[in-house]
Amino acid sequence: MYKNKTIACVIPARMSSGRFPGKPLAKIHGRELVLRVADIAKKSKHVDTVIVATEDQVIKDLANENGYLSIITGSHYTCTHRVAEVAKDLKTDFVFNLQGDEPETDYKDIDKIIEFGIDNDCDMVQPSRPVTDEDLEDEDTVQMILNNGKVLHMERNLPTITDNVISQVGMYFYKREVIADYPNLDMTWVKHWGGLDTIAFCGKYDVIPFDIHTRTQAIDRPHHIHIVEQHLAA
């Protein structure tokens, strides 16, 4: 809770990832990826509830066995639809969407994002970081275009990089009614460019960036497990 506002953290996870099937159960130094992410969310001083949202019984069972609440959802073509399905029935003021493949997330950043979003009465906060040369060569990184301090558009491999282009980070913070409205939004760009879920909010809701400064390694592909293990060991 923050300023008397309740916050639920929903972690979407599924076994059928196109780039890395079964990745929620992939182990990083012996602990499953989805549990490592849940462990991070649990450390937040503002998050009241941590929920693993999945269409797979094996993930639900693993979460439950380790003390985490998990909800089985329908099958969705975006992880944000999965979070929205859970959010519509939650009795909470805000929802933090922490992607289940972000094991390098700093729980202190979660708290900072929550504080920023509530202090500024944001419809949605989209964490971000400055674009690096590594980002421009990474097909898994999404760049976002800002206009008047709001996220206007996003795309992989933008042809032009200017000062108002930043990189997306796999965390999102919304008012509950905003994320619950997601299935009703225009999905044209989302369907054409898979993985750009946030773009559906642009135009109807103000999507405000929040710079976490650092580049963290998401688990998009199998070889990323070794990279994260090296980072943790260091």
PDB file of C-alpha atoms in Angstrom, residues 9-14 23-26 28 32-38 40 51-53 59 79 83 97-105 170-172 218-220 225:
ATOM      1  CA  CYS A   9       1.537  -7.119  -8.690  1.00  0.00           C
ATOM      2  CA  VAL A  10       0.489  -9.489 -11.477  1.00  0.00           C
ATOM      3  CA  ILE A  11       3.199 -11.603 -13.123  1.00  0.00           C
ATOM      4  CA  PRO A  12       2.131 -13.077 -16.476  1.00  0.00           C
ATOM      5  CA  ALA A  13       3.859 -16.332 -17.433  1.00  0.00           C
ATOM      6  CA  ARG A  14       3.198 -19.068 -19.986  1.00  0.00           C
ATOM      7  CA  LYS A  23      11.069 -20.539 -20.031  1.00  0.00           C
ATOM      8  CA  PRO A  24       9.100 -19.846 -16.782  1.00  0.00           C
ATOM      9  CA  LEU A  25      10.471 -23.149 -15.468  1.00  0.00           C
ATOM     10  CA  ALA A  26      14.025 -22.579 -16.704  1.00  0.00           C
ATOM     11  CA  ILE A  28      18.716 -19.659 -12.826  1.00  0.00           C
ATOM     12  CA  GLU A  32      12.853 -21.326 -11.580  1.00  0.00           C
ATOM     13  CA  LEU A  33      12.630 -18.055 -13.494  1.00  0.00           C
ATOM     14  CA  VAL A  34       9.006 -17.313 -12.580  1.00  0.00           C
ATOM     15  CA  LEU A  35       9.780 -17.819  -8.882  1.00  0.00           C
ATOM     16  CA  ARG A  36      12.804 -15.520  -9.048  1.00  0.00           C
ATOM     17  CA  VAL A  37      10.585 -12.784 -10.472  1.00  0.00           C
ATOM     18  CA  ALA A  38       7.910 -13.385  -7.835  1.00  0.00           C
ATOM     19  CA  ILE A  40      11.547  -9.741  -6.413  1.00  0.00           C
ATOM     20  CA  ILE A  51      -0.232 -13.012  -8.309  1.00  0.00           C
ATOM     21  CA  VAL A  52       1.174 -15.292 -11.007  1.00  0.00           C
ATOM     22  CA  ALA A  53      -1.223 -15.244 -13.981  1.00  0.00           C
ATOM     23  CA  ILE A  59       3.136 -22.976 -13.457  1.00  0.00           C
ATOM     24  CA  CYS A  79       0.539 -11.061 -21.809  1.00  0.00           C
ATOM     25  CA  VAL A  83      -3.042  -9.290 -16.735  1.00  0.00           C
ATOM     26  CA  ASN A  97       2.572  -5.741 -14.289  1.00  0.00           C
ATOM     27  CA  LEU A  98       5.994  -7.328 -13.821  1.00  0.00           C
ATOM     28  CA  GLN A  99       6.907  -9.521 -16.749  1.00  0.00           C
ATOM     29  CA  GLY A 100       7.772 -13.080 -15.765  1.00  0.00           C
ATOM     30  CA  ASP A 101      11.038 -12.952 -17.708  1.00  0.00           C
ATOM     31  CA  GLU A 102      12.640  -9.988 -15.890  1.00  0.00           C
ATOM     32  CA  PRO A 103      14.850 -11.587 -13.177  1.00  0.00           C
ATOM     33  CA  GLU A 104      17.238  -8.619 -12.942  1.00  0.00           C
ATOM     34  CA  THR A 105      14.537  -6.195 -11.816  1.00  0.00           C
ATOM     35  CA  GLY A 170       9.326  -4.964 -19.104  1.00  0.00           C
ATOM     36  CA  MET A 171       7.369  -3.425 -16.229  1.00  0.00           C
ATOM     37  CA  TYR A 172       4.105  -1.477 -16.279  1.00  0.00           C
ATOM     38  CA  ALA A 218      15.375 -10.033 -19.782  1.00  0.00           C
ATOM     39  CA  ILE A 219      15.125 -13.745 -20.565  1.00  0.00           C
ATOM     40  CA  ASP A 220      13.922 -13.726 -24.161  1.00  0.00           C
ATOM     41  CA  ILE A 225      19.978 -17.658 -18.804  1.00  0.00           C
TER      42      ILE A 225
END
